[in-house]
Short mmCIF file of C-alpha atoms in Angstrom, two decimals:
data_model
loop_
_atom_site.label_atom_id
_atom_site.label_comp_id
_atom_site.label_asym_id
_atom_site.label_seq_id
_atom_site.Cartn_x
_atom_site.Cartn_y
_atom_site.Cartn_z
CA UNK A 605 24.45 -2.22 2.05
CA UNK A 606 24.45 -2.28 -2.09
CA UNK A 607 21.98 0.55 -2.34
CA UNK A 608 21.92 4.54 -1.74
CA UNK A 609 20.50 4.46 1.89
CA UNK A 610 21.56 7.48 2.21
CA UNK A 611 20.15 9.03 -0.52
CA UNK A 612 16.95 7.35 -0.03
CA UNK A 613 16.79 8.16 3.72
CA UNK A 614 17.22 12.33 2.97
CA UNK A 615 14.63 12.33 0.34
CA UNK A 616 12.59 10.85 2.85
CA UNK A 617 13.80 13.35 5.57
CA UNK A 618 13.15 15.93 2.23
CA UNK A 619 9.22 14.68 2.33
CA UNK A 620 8.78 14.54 5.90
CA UNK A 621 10.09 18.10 6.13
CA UNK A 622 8.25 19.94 3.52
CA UNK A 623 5.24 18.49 4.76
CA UNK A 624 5.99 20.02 8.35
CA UNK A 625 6.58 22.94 6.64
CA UNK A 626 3.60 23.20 4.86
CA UNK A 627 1.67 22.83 7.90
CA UNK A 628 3.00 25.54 9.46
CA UNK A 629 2.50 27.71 6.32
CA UNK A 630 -1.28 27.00 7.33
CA UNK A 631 -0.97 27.72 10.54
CA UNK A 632 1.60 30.88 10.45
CA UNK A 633 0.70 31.78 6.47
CA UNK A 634 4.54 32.23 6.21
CA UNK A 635 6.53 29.70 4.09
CA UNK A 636 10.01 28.83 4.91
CA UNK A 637 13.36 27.43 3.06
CA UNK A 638 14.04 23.90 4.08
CA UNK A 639 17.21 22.39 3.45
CA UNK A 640 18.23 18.59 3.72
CA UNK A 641 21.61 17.60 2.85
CA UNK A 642 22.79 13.97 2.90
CA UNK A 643 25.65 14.03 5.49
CA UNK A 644 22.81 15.13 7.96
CA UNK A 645 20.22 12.57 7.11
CA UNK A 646 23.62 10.48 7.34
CA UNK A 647 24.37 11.70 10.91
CA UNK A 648 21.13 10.81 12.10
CA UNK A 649 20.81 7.36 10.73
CA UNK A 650 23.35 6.51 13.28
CA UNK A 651 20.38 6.27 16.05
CA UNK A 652 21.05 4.38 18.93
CA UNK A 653 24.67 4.10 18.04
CA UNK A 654 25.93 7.93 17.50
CA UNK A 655 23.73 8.54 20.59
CA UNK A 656 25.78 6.09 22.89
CA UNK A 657 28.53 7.29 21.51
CA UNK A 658 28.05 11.05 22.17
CA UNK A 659 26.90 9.90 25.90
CA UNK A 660 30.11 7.26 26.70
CA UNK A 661 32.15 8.59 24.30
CA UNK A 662 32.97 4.84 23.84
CA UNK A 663 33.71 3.84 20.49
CA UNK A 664 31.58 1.34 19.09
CA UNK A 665 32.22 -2.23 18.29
CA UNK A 666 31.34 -3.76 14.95
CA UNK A 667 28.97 -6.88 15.11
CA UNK A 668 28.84 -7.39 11.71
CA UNK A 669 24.87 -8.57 11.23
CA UNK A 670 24.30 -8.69 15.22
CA UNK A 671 22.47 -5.71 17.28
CA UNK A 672 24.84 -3.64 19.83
CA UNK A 673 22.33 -4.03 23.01
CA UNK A 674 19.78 -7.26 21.89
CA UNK A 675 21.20 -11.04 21.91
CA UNK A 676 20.17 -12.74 20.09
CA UNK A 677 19.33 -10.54 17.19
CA UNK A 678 21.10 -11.62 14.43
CA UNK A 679 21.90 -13.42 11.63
CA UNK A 680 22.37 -17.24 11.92
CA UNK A 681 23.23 -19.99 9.48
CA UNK A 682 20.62 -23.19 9.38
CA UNK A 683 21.78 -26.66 7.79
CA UNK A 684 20.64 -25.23 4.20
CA UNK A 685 20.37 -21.65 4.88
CA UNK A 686 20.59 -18.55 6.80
CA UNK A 687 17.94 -16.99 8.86
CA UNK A 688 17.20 -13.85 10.87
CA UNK A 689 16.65 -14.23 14.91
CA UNK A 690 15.08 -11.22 16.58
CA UNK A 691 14.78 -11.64 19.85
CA UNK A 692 13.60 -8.34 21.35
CA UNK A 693 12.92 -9.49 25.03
CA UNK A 694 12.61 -11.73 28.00
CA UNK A 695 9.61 -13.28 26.94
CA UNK A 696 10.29 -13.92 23.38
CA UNK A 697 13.78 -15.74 24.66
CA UNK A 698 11.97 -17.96 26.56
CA UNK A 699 9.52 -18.97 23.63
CA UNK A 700 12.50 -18.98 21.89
CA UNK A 701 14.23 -21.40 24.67
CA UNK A 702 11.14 -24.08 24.38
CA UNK A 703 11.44 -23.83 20.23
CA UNK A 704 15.12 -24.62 20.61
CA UNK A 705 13.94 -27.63 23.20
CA UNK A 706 16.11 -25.76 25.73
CA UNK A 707 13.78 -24.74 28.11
CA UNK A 708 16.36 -24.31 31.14
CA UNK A 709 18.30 -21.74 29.19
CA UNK A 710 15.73 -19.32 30.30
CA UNK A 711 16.46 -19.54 33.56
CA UNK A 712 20.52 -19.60 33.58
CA UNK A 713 22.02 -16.75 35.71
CA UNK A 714 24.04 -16.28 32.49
CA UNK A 715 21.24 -16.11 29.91
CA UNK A 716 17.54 -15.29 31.32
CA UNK A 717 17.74 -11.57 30.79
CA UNK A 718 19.28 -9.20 27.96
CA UNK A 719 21.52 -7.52 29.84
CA UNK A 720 23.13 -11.23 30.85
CA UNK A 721 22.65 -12.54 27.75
CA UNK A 722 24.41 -9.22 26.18
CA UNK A 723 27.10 -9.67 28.79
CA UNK A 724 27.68 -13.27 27.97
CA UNK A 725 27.31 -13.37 24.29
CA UNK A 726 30.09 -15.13 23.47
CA UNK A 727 28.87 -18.09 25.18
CA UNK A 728 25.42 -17.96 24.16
CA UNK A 729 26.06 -17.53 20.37
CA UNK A 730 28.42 -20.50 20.04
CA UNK A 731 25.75 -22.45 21.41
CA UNK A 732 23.10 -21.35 19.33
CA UNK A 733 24.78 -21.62 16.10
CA UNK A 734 25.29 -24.73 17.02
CA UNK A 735 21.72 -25.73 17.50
CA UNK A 736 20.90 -23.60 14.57
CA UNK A 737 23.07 -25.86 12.20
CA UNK A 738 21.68 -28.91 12.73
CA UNK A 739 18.13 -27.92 10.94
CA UNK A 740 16.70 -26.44 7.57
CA UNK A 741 15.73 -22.98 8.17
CA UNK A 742 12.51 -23.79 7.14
CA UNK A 743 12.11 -26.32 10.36
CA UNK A 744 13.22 -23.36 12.69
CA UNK A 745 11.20 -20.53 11.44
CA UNK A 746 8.59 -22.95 11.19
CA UNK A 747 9.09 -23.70 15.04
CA UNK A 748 10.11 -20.11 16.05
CA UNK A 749 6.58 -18.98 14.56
CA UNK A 750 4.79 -21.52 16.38
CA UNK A 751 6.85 -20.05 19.74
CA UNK A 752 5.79 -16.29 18.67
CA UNK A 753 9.56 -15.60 17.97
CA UNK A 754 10.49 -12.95 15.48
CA UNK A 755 12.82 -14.52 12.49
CA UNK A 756 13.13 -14.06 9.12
CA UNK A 757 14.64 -16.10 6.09
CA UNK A 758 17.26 -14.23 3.86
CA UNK A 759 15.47 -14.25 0.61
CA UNK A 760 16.91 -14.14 -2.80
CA UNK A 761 15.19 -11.29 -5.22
CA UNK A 762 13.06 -14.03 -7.01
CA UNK A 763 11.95 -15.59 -3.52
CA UNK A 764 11.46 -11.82 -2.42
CA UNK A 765 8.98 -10.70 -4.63
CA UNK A 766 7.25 -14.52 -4.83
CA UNK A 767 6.49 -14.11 -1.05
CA UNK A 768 2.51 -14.02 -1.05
CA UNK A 769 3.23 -11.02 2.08
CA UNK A 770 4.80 -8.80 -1.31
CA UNK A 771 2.60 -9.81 -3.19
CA UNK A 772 -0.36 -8.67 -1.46
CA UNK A 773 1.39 -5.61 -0.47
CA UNK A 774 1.68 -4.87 -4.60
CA UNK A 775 5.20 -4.25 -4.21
CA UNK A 776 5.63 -5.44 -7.51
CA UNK A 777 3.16 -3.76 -10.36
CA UNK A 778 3.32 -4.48 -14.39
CA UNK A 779 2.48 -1.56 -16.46
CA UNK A 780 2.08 -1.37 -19.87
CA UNK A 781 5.11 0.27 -21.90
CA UNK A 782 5.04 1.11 -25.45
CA UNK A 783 8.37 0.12 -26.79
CA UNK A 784 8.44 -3.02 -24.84
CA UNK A 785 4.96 -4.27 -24.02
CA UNK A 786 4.84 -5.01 -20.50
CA UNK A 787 7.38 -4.06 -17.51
CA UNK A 788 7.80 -4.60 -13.90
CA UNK A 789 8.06 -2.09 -11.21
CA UNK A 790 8.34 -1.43 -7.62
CA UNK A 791 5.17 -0.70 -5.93
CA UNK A 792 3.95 2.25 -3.76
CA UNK A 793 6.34 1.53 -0.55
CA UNK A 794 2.93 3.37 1.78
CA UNK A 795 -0.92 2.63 1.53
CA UNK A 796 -3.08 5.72 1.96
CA UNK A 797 -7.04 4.89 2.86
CA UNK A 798 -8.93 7.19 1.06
CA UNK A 799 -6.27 8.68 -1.95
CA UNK A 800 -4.48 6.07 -2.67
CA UNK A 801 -1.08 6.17 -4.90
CA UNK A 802 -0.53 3.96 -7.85
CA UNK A 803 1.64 3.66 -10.39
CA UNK A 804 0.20 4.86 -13.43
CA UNK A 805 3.03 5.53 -16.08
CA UNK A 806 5.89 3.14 -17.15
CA UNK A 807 8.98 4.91 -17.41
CA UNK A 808 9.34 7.96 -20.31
CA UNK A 809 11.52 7.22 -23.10
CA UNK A 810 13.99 9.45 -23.96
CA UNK A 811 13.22 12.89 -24.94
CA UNK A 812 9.41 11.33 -24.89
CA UNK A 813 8.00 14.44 -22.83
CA UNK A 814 10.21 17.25 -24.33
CA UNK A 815 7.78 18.95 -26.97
CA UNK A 816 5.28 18.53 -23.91
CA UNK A 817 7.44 20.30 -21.65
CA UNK A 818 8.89 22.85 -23.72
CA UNK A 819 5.78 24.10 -24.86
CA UNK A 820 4.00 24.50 -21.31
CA UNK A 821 6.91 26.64 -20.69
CA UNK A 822 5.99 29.00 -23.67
CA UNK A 823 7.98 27.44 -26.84
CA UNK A 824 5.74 27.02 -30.00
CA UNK A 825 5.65 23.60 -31.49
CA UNK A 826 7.22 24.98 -34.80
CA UNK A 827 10.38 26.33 -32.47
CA UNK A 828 10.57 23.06 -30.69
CA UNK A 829 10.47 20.90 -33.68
CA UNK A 830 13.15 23.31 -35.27
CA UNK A 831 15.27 22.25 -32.36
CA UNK A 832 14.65 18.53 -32.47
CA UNK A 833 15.25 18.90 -35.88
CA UNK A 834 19.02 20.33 -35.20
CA UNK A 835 19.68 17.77 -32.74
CA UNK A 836 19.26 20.46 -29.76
CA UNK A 837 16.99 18.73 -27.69
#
């Protein structure tokens, strides 16, 4: 995936459970130990698919960018670019039929519900990639918005953080930095109504904080400047 899911998805599971935890200290008035590790919060990112498994006992098949259950719901190359499809049910596939000026489609016996179309995917894919090659991505989301269809383009970083949606979501602050002037950061990834988070601080330097620390934990300022003196800390 080219980041740490994993590691972001326990400190998540970290957050969500000291927070439980802490409400049930004020319900209870007894605290508790609560321990994450990452091959559970790995386990459960499996969802839908370790849950199928454990009830078939079927191995599952990779798809590559395509969904196990939902067709179409995938990734699909335009004339320029590729795009995300998302169709999540009947009703979006047949605004998605009209978009794709093939309005019968919804009603083929092999196509007009999920299950079908999940059955018959490897006709109905072929088809659409077809379709889906013969226009800029930016004429089909165009016409898949005007249908109500869920897609997405696949940004590049640059076009990610120029989209006006990131933008207004701050997902991108500057801050000022002291050895470099001004830096970019990611935003707050949650909006709060009345205490909202911000980012406040640019990144420490190193060794920046360490008098600071050393001395809330009881060190004079004449030990701790012995010490950065010898090259301790």
């Amino acid at each position: 995936a080219g980041v740490a899911l994993v590691d972001v998805l326990t400190g998540v599971y970290a957050a969500t459970s000291a927070l439980a935890a802490l409400r049930a200290a004020e319900t209870t008035g007894q605290g508790q130990r609560v321990d994450c590790s990452l091959l559970r919060s790995a386990i459960a990112g499996l969802i839908n698919v370790g849950t199928s498994f454990l009830a078939t006992e079927k191995l599952p098949i990779r798809w590559g960018n395509a969904h196990v259950t939902i067709v179409p719901y995938q990734l699909f190359a335009a004339s320029d670019q590729p795009f995300v499809l998302a169709v999540g049910n009947d009703d979006q596939w047949r605004r998605c039929c009209v978009a794709l000026d093939r309005p019968e489609w919804s009603a083929d016996p092999r196509f007009a519900t999920n299950p079908q179309r999940v059955q018959n995917r490897e006709q109905l894919i072929p088809l659409l990639k077809e379709i889906f090659g013969t226009r800029t991505a930016a004429d089909w989301l165009s016409a898949l918005a005007a249908a109500k269809v869920p897609a997405s383009p696949v940004n590049t970083l640059p076009q990610v953080f120029a989209d006006p949606q990131v933008q207004q979501q701050q997902l991108s602050v500057s801050v000022p930095h002291p050895g470099v002037g001004s830096i970019d950061l990611l935003g707050i990834p949650f909006a709060l109504s009345e205490t909202p988070a911000e980012v406040r601080l640019p990144p420490p330097l190193l060794g920046q904080h360490t008098q600071e620390i050393l001395m809330e934990a009881g060190f004079t300022a004449d030990e701790v400047v012995q010490w950065q003196s010898a090259g301790v800390v």
